[in-house]
Amino acid sequence: MSRIETLVNGVLDGDRRALARLITRIENRAPDAPAALAALFPHTGRAYIVGITGAPGTGKSTVVNALARTLRAQDRTVGIVAVDPTSPFSGGAVLGDRIRMTDLAGDRGVFIRSMANRGSLGGLAAATGDVVRALDAAGFDVVLIETVGAGQSEVDIARTAYTTIVVDAPGLGDDVQAIKAGILEIADILVVNKADRPGAENTVRALRATLELGHRLRSAGHHGPLLDQDDAPPEPALDLWDVPILKTVATERSGLDELAGAIERHRAYLSESGLYEERARQRVQAELATRLREELLARLLDERSPAAVAGVIERILARQLDPGSAVRELLNGT
Amino acid sequence: MSRIETLVNGVLDGDRRALARLITRIENRAPDAPAALAALFPHTGRAYIVGITGAPGTGKSTVVNALARTLRAQDRTVGIVAVDPTSPFSGGAVLGDRIRMTDLAGDRGVFIRSMANRGSLGGLAAATGDVVRALDAAGFDVVLIETVGAGQSEVDIARTAYTTIVVDAPGLGDDVQAIKAGILEIADILVVNKADRPGAENTVRALRATLELGHRLRSAGHHGPLLDQDDAPPEPALDLWDVPILKTVATERSGLDELAGAIERHRAYLSESGLYEERARQRVQAELATRLREELLARLLDERSPAAVAGVIERILARQLDPGSAVRELLNGT
C-alpha cells in the first residue's frame, strides 16, 4: 500500500492521527494532498456543514464550543474548523486549540482544528474547503466552521456552509452595528449571545427591525446560478425561511438546545425547498472560481519570463504604463 | 473633444463633479473607465496614501475625520476612501457619506467617497486602487483609505497605503484582542483612541508588549520582491522603524497633531530607507496579481462552453469528480 493509500484508509477508518496528518498536508499544500483528497472525495457529502460568524466581542467561540457539547449530548460527532485571521505572532492557532481542548477534552467524538490565514484569501478558502471535506470523509456528522473577523470572510463562509449562524451580543458599539448590517444578509439563524446582559431585548428588537428593513428593500433575486466572475453572494433564503432570533448564554450553556433545534429546522427547510441542492451547487461554483483564479495566475507566471514581468512592473513605477494596460500586455504575452 | 477626454480634463482641472462621475464609472466597471484611468495615470504618484484600520468599536471613522481636519488646517487637501463591508441594506455607503459630509461640510479641499464591497474582494481591491489613483490625479495631497472590518481587508490596505495606521481603544473584549494580533503586523503607527477612558494605559502597555513579542518572534525577512502567488504581506518595517503608540481622543480632536507628525516622520523614514520605492513596487505587484486573476478567469470562461462548465459542476455534485481534478480538466479544455 502506498503512503497516500495508508493515509486515506486511516482517515476513512477514523484514525485521528491520520486525519491530523492529512489536514497538515492540505495546509502546507503538500504535493500528495490532491491525490488523497481525490481518493476521499467519493466518501464526502454526508456531514452537515454549519458556519458560525459574527462581530468581535460576541463570544462566538464560546457559542461554538457550547453547541458542540450540545450536539455531542445528542450523540452526534462534531468537527470544528476555526479560521483565524493572519497572525504574525504565530502559535496563536495552536494556543487556541489547546484552550478549546481543555473544554472538550478527551471526547473522541470531537475534532478541532484552527487554521491561520496564511496570506492569500483564495488559498485559505480553498484549504478550508478541503479540510471540511477531510472531516466529512472521516465521518463527522456535523462540521462547524467558525470565522473570526467581519467582512469578506463571512461571505466566504456562507458559501461553504449549509446553515449560517450570525452571533451578536448586547452592548457592542455603533461601529459593530455597521458591520452587522453587512453580515445579516448571510444569516439563516441569528443568535443574541450574552443574553443575560442589559440591553439584550434591545439587541433582539434592533436585529428584527434590520431584518424587516432588509426584507422590504431587497428586490427580486438577481444572482443567477451560473458560474459568475463577480462572486455574487449566495441568494439569501429570507423569502420563505423566517430567520429566527435566538437568545443564548453560551457560558452557561443556556439556549443551546433551541439553537441545535433551529439548525435542524433549517436543514429540513433546505431539503424540502430544494435550496439544499442549490446551495451545494453555489458552493461548488465558488470553489471552482477561486481555484481556477489561483491556478491560472500560476500558469501565466510560469509562461512569462521573470524579466518580462519585472520590466512591466518597472514601467508602471515609472508611470510609463498604467496597470490596466499592463494586464493586457502580460495576458497577450507581448 | 471626446467624452472621455472631457472627463479626464475635468478631473485634472479639479472639477469635483467630473471626479465623482469618474469614480462612479470605475465602481460600475464602465467600458470607458480603463481608457480614462490610462490617460490619468501619468498624472498620479504625487498623493501620499495612508491606510487606517482597526477593530470595530475603536472609533476609527472619527479618527479619520479628525485627521482630515488636522491636515486641512495644515493647508493640505485630503481625499477619503471609506471601504464598507458588503451591505445588503444598500444606501449605507451613501448615508455614511452624508453623515461625514456634515462634519467636513463645505470644505472643497476634502473629497469623501464610500465604497461598498460589492461581492468580489479582488474586484473591490482593484476598484479601490483605481479610485485612489483618480483622487491622486485630481491633485489631493493626501488620500486616506479607511476600512471597516478586520482580516484580509487590512492586509490589502497595507498594500495600497504607504503608511498604515491601526486604531485600537481601551475596553474591547478578548475576541478583539485576537484580531488585533492579526493586524498589528501591518501597523506603521498604532493609535489608542478614546484615550480618556479607563484602561487606556493598559491598552498602550499591552500593545507595546505584543509589538515586542512580535519583534522577537519574527525571523529574518522571507518575502522576496518577486511577483508571488501567495500574496505574502509586505515586509513589516519594524526592524528600523520604531512603531509609535499614540493616544488620541478623536471626538475632541486631541492627539491629532501628533498623529499627523508621526505620518510625516514615517514618510521621511520610508524615503530615506529606500522602503518607499519597495512599497510602491509591492503595491504594483499585488495589484497586477489581483487583476490578472480576475481577467484570466473571465477569459477562460469565455473560451469554455457554459454546458461544459455546467457538466463539470454536476459531476462534482454527483461525487464523480473532485474539485481539484475538475480544475485541471477545465484548464486543459477537455
XYZ file of C-alpha atoms in Angstrom:
668
model
C 0.000 0.000 0.000
C 1.348 3.415 -0.921
C 1.834 6.155 1.629
C -1.213 8.022 0.317
C -3.376 4.919 0.463
C -2.323 4.367 4.074
C -3.262 7.956 4.885
C -6.598 7.758 3.053
C -7.525 4.458 4.666
C -6.551 5.847 8.056
C -8.858 8.823 7.600
C -11.719 6.602 6.422
C -11.156 4.284 9.410
C -11.488 7.208 11.819
C -7.811 7.337 12.756
C -7.427 10.793 14.282
C -3.683 10.949 13.729
C -4.118 10.182 10.031
C -6.754 12.928 9.848
C -4.492 15.439 11.585
C -1.646 14.499 9.248
C -3.820 14.925 6.159
C -5.007 18.350 7.324
C -1.430 19.460 7.864
C -0.619 18.288 4.347
C -3.574 20.254 2.979
C -2.475 23.383 4.837
C 1.089 23.025 3.614
C -0.055 22.302 0.060
C 1.923 19.099 0.050
C 2.238 17.555 -3.434
C 0.361 14.402 -2.430
C -2.597 16.205 -0.828
C -4.636 16.495 -4.073
C -4.429 12.732 -4.691
C -5.521 11.994 -1.126
C -8.425 14.436 -1.432
C -9.453 12.921 -4.762
C -9.483 9.451 -3.178
C -11.552 10.707 -0.240
C -13.995 12.709 -2.325
C -16.483 9.884 -3.070
C -16.821 9.447 0.709
C -17.868 13.057 1.310
C -21.258 14.739 1.244
C -22.659 13.242 4.427
C -21.610 15.832 7.014
C -23.909 18.745 7.720
C -21.877 21.946 7.484
C -22.698 24.903 9.712
C -20.961 28.300 9.552
C -20.768 30.483 12.645
C -19.650 34.063 12.463
C -20.238 37.473 13.986
C -18.585 40.629 15.166
C -15.733 40.544 17.662
C -16.824 40.567 21.281
C -19.946 38.497 20.763
C -18.469 35.354 22.290
C -18.912 33.232 19.211
C -16.125 30.805 20.117
C -17.992 30.030 23.321
C -21.178 29.519 21.323
C -19.312 27.117 19.018
C -17.970 25.107 21.961
C -21.332 25.005 23.727
C -23.064 23.971 20.508
C -20.512 21.195 20.021
C -21.267 19.878 23.534
C -25.000 20.022 22.866
C -24.589 18.093 19.621
C -22.423 15.553 21.433
C -25.180 15.087 24.011
C -27.375 14.173 21.019
C -24.754 11.572 20.144
C -23.564 13.331 17.037
C -19.865 13.648 16.230
C -18.566 17.132 15.565
C -15.629 18.531 13.591
C -14.699 22.163 14.235
C -12.665 24.306 11.854
C -11.767 27.681 13.357
C -10.438 30.145 10.811
C -8.227 32.750 12.436
C -7.012 35.931 10.812
C -3.410 36.249 9.739
C -1.316 36.166 12.844
C 2.299 37.227 12.617
C 2.825 36.132 16.197
C 2.363 32.559 15.244
C 1.361 29.954 17.715
C -1.996 31.671 18.147
C -3.846 28.929 16.350
C -2.135 26.198 18.341
C -2.771 28.004 21.601
C -6.415 28.400 20.600
C -6.716 24.654 20.041
C -5.300 23.967 23.481
C -7.704 26.312 25.212
C -10.583 24.701 23.386
C -9.266 21.238 24.044
C -9.474 21.679 27.806
C -13.171 22.358 27.329
C -13.977 19.408 25.103
C -11.090 17.330 26.405
C -10.913 13.602 25.935
C -14.022 13.399 23.761
C -13.105 11.371 20.704
C -16.320 12.434 19.008
C -14.952 15.942 18.601
C -12.093 17.052 16.381
C -10.906 20.658 16.470
C -8.579 22.374 14.083
C -7.634 26.035 13.948
C -6.414 27.388 10.652
C -4.388 30.549 10.420
C -4.933 32.717 7.386
C -1.554 32.453 5.725
C -1.723 35.352 3.327
C -3.947 34.542 0.383
C -7.675 34.619 0.987
C -8.209 32.429 -2.049
C -5.702 29.955 -0.675
C -7.359 29.950 2.722
C -10.838 29.461 1.281
C -9.607 26.535 -0.808
C -7.767 24.983 2.137
C -10.776 25.404 4.434
C -12.976 23.686 1.871
C -10.532 20.792 1.678
C -10.254 20.489 5.458
C -14.054 20.421 5.776
C -14.084 17.691 3.137
C -11.472 15.699 5.077
C -13.629 15.910 8.228
C -16.653 14.906 6.157
C -14.840 11.854 4.768
C -13.659 10.978 8.277
C -17.313 10.571 9.184
C -18.120 13.550 11.397
C -21.860 14.143 11.447
C -21.630 17.897 11.768
C -18.803 20.243 10.798
C -18.802 23.680 12.421
C -16.795 26.384 10.667
C -16.075 29.411 12.805
C -14.566 32.617 11.426
C -13.083 35.392 13.466
C -13.484 38.787 11.880
C -16.020 40.509 9.730
C -16.335 41.224 6.055
C -15.405 39.071 3.128
C -14.650 36.026 5.267
C -18.312 35.864 6.275
C -19.425 35.828 2.678
C -16.990 33.007 2.034
C -18.356 31.037 4.979
C -21.827 31.393 3.595
C -20.610 29.593 0.516
C -19.151 26.704 2.453
C -21.931 26.144 4.984
C -25.487 24.936 4.555
C -26.679 26.830 7.601
C -25.025 30.091 8.610
C -25.364 31.429 12.133
C -24.536 35.054 12.886
C -23.808 35.758 16.541
C -24.488 39.148 18.093
C -24.398 40.432 21.678
C -25.768 43.426 23.552
C -23.615 46.429 24.297
C -21.322 46.488 21.291
C -20.561 49.870 19.766
C -22.033 51.650 16.756
C -19.147 50.565 14.622
C -20.090 46.969 15.252
C -23.660 47.743 14.237
C -22.370 48.851 10.841
C -20.599 45.550 10.373
C -23.631 43.632 11.463
C -25.674 45.179 8.691
C -23.117 43.736 6.286
C -23.328 40.190 7.559
C -27.009 39.949 8.448
C -27.663 39.132 4.820
C -25.979 35.782 5.114
C -27.650 34.740 8.375
C -30.007 31.783 8.404
C -30.161 31.965 12.188
C -29.385 34.938 14.399
C -28.115 34.412 17.927
C -28.016 37.089 20.609
C -25.397 35.710 22.964
C -24.696 37.116 26.455
C -28.479 37.431 26.649
C -28.276 37.835 30.430
C -26.682 41.230 29.962
C -28.584 44.508 29.999
C -29.868 45.541 26.593
C -30.383 42.028 25.227
C -34.009 42.775 24.353
C -32.951 45.954 22.560
C -30.458 43.970 20.525
C -33.177 41.471 19.564
C -35.501 44.314 18.575
C -32.802 46.084 16.557
C -31.980 42.861 14.704
C -35.634 42.242 13.969
C -36.071 45.786 12.659
C -32.986 45.475 10.453
C -34.173 42.132 9.100
C -37.544 43.624 8.244
C -35.948 46.632 6.614
C -33.714 44.366 4.576
C -36.675 42.279 3.559
C -38.503 45.355 2.309
C -35.516 46.801 0.477
C -34.404 43.634 -1.149
C -35.656 43.287 -4.669
C -36.230 40.072 -6.555
C -33.314 37.641 -6.809
C -30.664 38.841 -9.225
C -27.849 36.342 -8.763
C -28.117 33.675 -11.397
C -26.980 30.106 -10.902
C -24.171 30.477 -13.440
C -20.521 30.329 -12.537
C -20.126 34.078 -12.245
C -16.985 36.151 -12.036
C -18.422 38.634 -9.601
C -18.598 36.229 -6.707
C -22.126 37.304 -6.029
C -23.089 36.254 -2.528
C -25.461 33.314 -2.366
C -29.114 34.199 -2.653
C -30.399 34.884 0.850
C -33.081 32.453 1.890
C -35.122 35.136 3.625
C -38.163 34.807 1.402
C -39.678 31.679 2.835
C -37.364 30.985 5.716
C -38.194 33.206 8.638
C -34.778 33.904 10.186
C -35.163 33.086 13.890
C -33.531 35.295 16.520
C -32.458 33.131 19.465
C -31.038 34.130 22.815
C -28.140 32.244 24.390
C -25.836 32.497 27.372
C -23.169 30.216 25.981
C -21.000 30.298 29.118
C -23.932 28.707 30.993
C -24.977 26.536 28.057
C -28.347 28.221 28.056
C -30.359 28.355 24.811
C -28.193 25.791 23.037
C -30.901 23.140 22.634
C -33.014 25.754 20.881
C -30.070 26.613 18.626
C -29.497 22.963 17.740
C -33.230 22.693 17.037
C -33.180 25.732 14.758
C -30.301 24.217 12.781
C -32.353 21.043 12.317
C -35.373 23.034 11.171
C -33.262 24.990 8.713
C -31.789 21.772 7.381
C -35.280 20.388 6.843
C -36.332 23.636 5.179
C -33.379 23.496 2.770
C -34.203 19.892 1.871
C -37.897 20.466 1.308
C -37.476 23.698 -0.642
C -34.775 22.356 -2.942
C -32.394 25.016 -1.674
C -30.083 22.358 -0.272
C -29.016 21.332 -3.752
C -28.940 24.937 -4.877
C -26.535 25.840 -2.076
C -24.349 22.847 -2.820
C -24.188 23.979 -6.441
C -23.257 27.543 -5.462
C -20.522 26.231 -3.180
C -19.029 24.181 -5.989
C -19.172 27.159 -8.362
C -17.462 29.478 -5.925
C -14.789 26.935 -5.105
C -14.035 26.258 -8.759
C -13.770 30.002 -9.460
C -11.322 30.507 -6.602
C -9.161 27.566 -7.575
C -9.163 28.471 -11.251
C -8.058 32.044 -10.499
C -5.068 30.863 -8.479
C -4.084 28.136 -10.909
C -4.438 30.363 -13.986
C -2.194 33.009 -12.462
C 0.400 30.404 -11.517
C 0.402 29.074 -15.073
C 0.665 32.508 -16.660
C 3.637 33.379 -14.465
C 5.274 30.112 -15.422
C 4.938 31.077 -19.083
C 6.225 34.632 -18.818
C 9.886 35.281 -18.143
C 10.578 36.871 -14.758
C 12.446 39.594 -16.654
C 9.336 40.455 -18.676
C 7.197 40.664 -15.543
C 9.834 42.765 -13.782
C 10.039 45.048 -16.824
C 6.291 45.667 -16.766
C 6.451 46.496 -13.059
C 9.289 48.969 -13.613
C 7.397 50.719 -16.410
C 4.359 51.090 -14.142
C 6.574 52.538 -11.407
C 7.989 54.989 -13.962
C 4.377 55.952 -14.875
C 5.016 54.854 -18.460
C 2.374 52.119 -18.373
C -0.876 52.023 -16.423
C -1.880 48.836 -14.569
C -4.879 48.159 -16.829
C -2.752 48.248 -19.979
C -0.043 46.252 -18.203
C -2.502 43.442 -17.528
C -3.475 43.322 -21.205
C 0.188 43.265 -22.189
C 1.020 40.395 -19.818
C -2.008 38.430 -20.974
C -1.105 38.828 -24.615
C 2.480 37.804 -23.970
C 3.991 40.705 -25.882
C -13.056 66.511 -27.574
C -14.356 63.028 -26.811
C -16.460 62.297 -23.772
C -13.538 60.569 -22.066
C -11.229 63.487 -22.765
C -13.764 65.860 -21.248
C -13.977 63.675 -18.161
C -10.190 63.343 -17.857
C -9.612 67.066 -18.320
C -12.319 67.796 -15.772
C -10.617 65.562 -13.184
C -7.213 67.133 -13.888
C -8.747 70.622 -13.590
C -10.104 69.805 -10.146
C -13.755 69.580 -11.226
C -15.400 67.676 -8.382
C -18.378 66.586 -10.438
C -16.104 65.089 -13.080
C -14.204 63.272 -10.321
C -17.413 61.917 -8.801
C -18.577 60.802 -12.238
C -15.294 59.018 -12.955
C -15.399 57.212 -9.604
C -18.921 56.030 -10.311
C -17.737 54.754 -13.686
C -14.848 52.911 -12.002
C -17.211 51.330 -9.475
C -19.638 50.263 -12.188
C -16.819 48.937 -14.366
C -17.980 51.143 -17.222
C -16.318 50.241 -20.537
C -14.645 53.653 -20.852
C -13.180 53.692 -17.323
C -9.912 51.910 -18.294
C -9.161 54.484 -21.013
C -9.816 57.363 -18.615
C -7.588 55.768 -15.979
C -4.841 55.175 -18.542
C -4.988 58.855 -19.540
C -4.846 59.956 -15.899
C -2.069 57.584 -14.909
C 0.907 59.811 -15.880
C -0.558 62.420 -13.504
C -0.549 60.110 -10.495
C 2.111 59.332 -7.921
C 2.040 62.631 -6.054
C -0.542 61.905 -3.357
C 0.604 60.399 -0.080
C -1.545 57.383 0.680
C -2.407 56.493 4.268
C -4.398 53.433 5.336
C -6.411 53.474 8.551
C -7.867 50.336 10.012
C -8.649 48.644 13.294
C -11.156 46.527 15.135
C -14.809 47.548 15.348
C -15.616 49.847 18.249
C -12.340 51.739 18.180
C -13.838 54.870 16.617
C -11.622 54.829 13.572
C -14.070 56.792 11.386
C -13.868 59.599 13.925
C -10.079 59.396 13.836
C -10.175 59.618 10.034
C -12.410 62.693 10.126
C -10.345 64.402 12.829
C -7.135 63.623 10.944
C -8.637 65.103 7.778
C -9.467 68.319 9.642
C -5.951 68.468 11.088
C -4.414 68.020 7.629
C -6.737 70.729 6.282
C -5.522 73.074 8.998
C -2.045 72.422 7.561
C -3.444 73.511 4.206
C -3.273 70.094 2.644
C -6.106 68.726 0.537
C -7.489 65.359 1.546
C -9.295 62.599 -0.319
C -11.016 59.929 1.782
C -11.983 56.486 0.529
C -14.042 54.555 3.068
C -14.375 50.886 2.234
C -17.506 49.410 3.785
C -18.300 45.742 4.016
C -20.941 44.210 1.800
C -24.205 45.746 2.801
C -27.421 44.174 1.601
C -29.367 47.068 3.038
C -27.962 49.355 0.442
C -27.783 53.046 0.909
C -25.391 52.509 3.820
C -22.459 53.932 1.911
C -24.437 56.952 0.777
C -25.762 57.539 4.259
C -22.217 57.299 5.598
C -21.080 59.986 3.162
C -23.829 62.283 4.332
C -23.007 61.857 7.994
C -19.383 62.578 7.241
C -20.277 65.464 4.994
C -21.972 67.337 7.812
C -18.685 67.174 9.684
C -16.417 68.341 6.880
C -19.180 70.224 5.102
C -18.477 72.895 2.548
C -14.731 72.328 2.504
C -13.694 71.992 -1.124
C -10.286 70.728 -0.046
C -11.856 67.456 1.087
C -13.438 64.784 -1.083
C -15.107 61.791 0.544
C -16.248 58.625 -1.116
C -17.603 55.495 0.499
C -17.297 52.274 -1.422
C -19.460 49.307 -0.680
C -17.891 45.909 -1.050
C -19.968 44.527 -3.891
C -19.118 40.861 -3.651
C -15.676 40.191 -5.024
C -12.746 41.118 -2.814
C -10.472 41.133 -5.835
C -12.871 43.454 -7.625
C -13.082 45.762 -4.636
C -9.318 45.911 -4.199
C -8.886 46.771 -7.877
C -11.651 49.399 -7.753
C -10.229 50.945 -4.571
C -6.811 51.189 -6.198
C -8.336 52.938 -9.210
C -10.349 55.342 -7.044
C -7.228 56.237 -5.070
C -5.469 56.868 -8.377
C -8.317 59.120 -9.533
C -8.016 61.175 -6.328
C -4.246 61.273 -6.817
C -4.619 62.562 -10.384
C -7.189 65.103 -9.175
C -4.418 66.599 -7.077
C -5.273 65.675 -3.494
C -2.164 65.883 -1.335
C -3.154 63.053 0.976
C -5.504 60.145 0.381
C -6.865 58.376 3.454
C -8.200 54.865 2.950
C -10.350 53.608 5.779
C -11.520 50.012 6.045
C -14.237 48.742 8.303
C -13.698 45.203 9.456
C -10.759 43.037 10.290
C -8.886 40.360 8.486
C -7.904 40.153 4.871
C -9.072 43.684 4.082
C -6.375 45.036 6.394
C -3.691 43.131 4.585
C -4.985 44.572 1.327
C -4.893 48.103 2.723
C -1.291 47.603 3.705
C -0.584 47.002 0.064
C -2.272 50.172 -1.084
C -1.008 52.598 1.556
C 2.469 53.918 2.258
C 1.701 54.414 5.927
C -0.742 52.160 7.721
C -2.364 53.223 10.969
C -4.039 50.663 13.199
C -6.540 52.119 15.652
C -7.255 50.470 18.986
C -9.265 51.538 22.031
C -9.487 50.510 25.686
C -12.204 48.204 26.899
C -12.744 45.979 23.891
C -13.212 42.277 24.552
C -10.799 39.382 24.348
C -12.092 38.466 20.948
C -10.966 41.842 19.676
C -7.532 41.235 21.159
C -7.207 38.172 18.970
C -7.968 40.224 15.888
C -5.534 42.884 16.935
C -2.733 40.367 16.977
C -3.573 39.664 13.366
C -3.406 43.250 12.194
C -0.617 44.610 14.377
C 1.815 43.222 11.850
C 0.790 45.766 9.251
C 0.860 48.807 11.556
C 3.378 51.569 10.962
C 1.657 53.678 13.602
C -0.564 52.499 16.438
C -3.282 54.750 17.813
C -5.084 54.179 21.093
C -8.239 56.190 20.570
C -10.761 57.002 23.340
C -7.649 57.531 25.467
C -9.702 59.402 28.078
C -11.413 56.153 29.027
C -10.323 53.908 31.873
C -7.767 51.323 30.867
C -6.073 53.378 28.153
C -2.665 52.918 29.760
C -3.237 49.178 29.946
C -4.065 49.115 26.265
C -0.857 51.000 25.459
C 1.141 48.589 27.597
C -0.491 45.537 26.027
C 0.210 46.847 22.550
C 3.816 47.553 23.435
C 4.242 44.057 24.874
C 2.694 42.473 21.777
C 4.919 44.531 19.492
C 7.997 43.467 21.423
C 6.925 39.847 21.380
C 6.338 40.041 17.638
C 9.722 41.620 17.155
C 11.403 38.766 18.996
C 9.448 36.022 17.249
C 9.769 37.369 13.778
C 12.637 35.871 11.873
C 14.580 37.478 9.062
C 12.627 38.668 6.020
C 11.297 35.829 3.936
C 9.063 37.571 1.407
C 11.027 38.170 -1.751
C 10.407 41.064 -4.099
C 9.093 38.779 -6.858
C 5.533 38.770 -8.062
C 4.415 35.935 -5.841
C 1.255 33.888 -5.977
C 0.904 33.618 -2.256
C 0.123 37.274 -1.736
C 2.643 37.417 1.044
C 2.011 40.517 3.115
C 4.515 43.293 2.622
C 7.597 43.010 4.770
C 6.837 44.799 8.043
C 9.072 47.790 8.580
C 9.527 47.020 12.261
C 13.253 46.494 12.072
C 14.393 50.089 11.887
C 11.112 51.920 12.231
C 10.073 52.012 15.849
C 6.259 51.774 15.642
C 4.966 54.666 17.767
C 1.928 54.181 20.001
C -0.051 57.425 20.125
C -3.061 58.340 22.234
C -5.999 60.257 20.766
C -9.457 61.392 21.764
C -10.705 61.925 18.241
C -14.091 63.304 19.298
C -12.217 66.173 20.971
C -9.540 66.359 18.296
C -6.901 65.620 20.884
C -3.638 63.969 19.808
C -4.229 64.558 16.103
C -1.253 66.891 15.566
C 0.963 64.161 16.970
C -0.618 61.649 14.608
C -0.085 63.913 11.601
C 3.522 64.388 12.769
C 4.062 60.626 13.052
C 2.781 60.172 9.491
C 5.303 62.757 8.298
C 8.123 61.044 10.173
C 7.164 57.684 8.722
C 7.068 59.182 5.247
C 10.576 60.581 5.738
C 11.716 57.205 7.071
C 10.363 55.395 4.012
C 12.112 57.849 1.712
C 15.470 57.705 3.435
C 15.496 53.936 3.876
C 14.504 53.190 0.292
C 11.396 51.402 1.549
C 9.172 53.935 -0.199
C 10.113 52.512 -3.573
C 9.979 49.000 -2.233
C 6.403 49.502 -1.022
C 5.393 51.069 -4.315
C 6.785 48.007 -6.080
C 4.918 45.619 -3.787
C 1.686 47.509 -4.380
C 2.092 47.234 -8.129
C 2.850 43.518 -7.865
C -0.174 42.831 -5.710
C -2.452 44.862 -7.958
C -1.228 43.101 -11.089
C -1.751 39.701 -9.469
C -5.318 40.572 -8.462
C -6.227 41.956 -11.874
C -4.619 39.064 -13.727
C -6.531 36.513 -11.658
C -9.875 38.121 -12.462
C -9.086 38.669 -16.121
C -7.703 35.162 -16.644
C -10.809 33.593 -15.171
C -13.044 35.773 -17.327
C -11.127 34.723 -20.426
C -11.188 31.028 -19.555
C -14.937 31.127 -19.034
C -15.322 32.871 -22.374
C -13.452 30.003 -24.025
C -15.288 27.137 -22.365
C -18.871 26.397 -23.277
C -21.359 27.030 -20.479
C -22.519 23.449 -20.988
C -19.018 22.114 -20.312
C -18.723 24.155 -17.116
C -22.192 23.093 -16.005
C -21.305 19.464 -16.741
C -18.220 19.631 -14.543
C -20.284 21.135 -11.726
C -22.873 18.373 -11.993
C -20.199 15.668 -11.885
C -18.749 17.226 -8.729
C -22.217 17.314 -7.166
C -22.647 13.638 -8.079
C -19.271 12.947 -6.354
C -17.900 11.584 -9.644
C -15.195 14.239 -9.923
C -13.315 16.013 -7.146
C -12.778 19.784 -7.340
C -9.010 19.518 -7.767
C -9.351 17.213 -10.781
C -12.185 19.396 -12.117
C -9.901 22.425 -12.155
C -7.295 20.510 -14.139
C -9.954 19.352 -16.573
C -11.320 22.873 -17.128
C -7.823 24.269 -17.575
C -6.909 21.643 -20.142
C -10.130 22.203 -22.050
C -11.024 18.531 -22.323
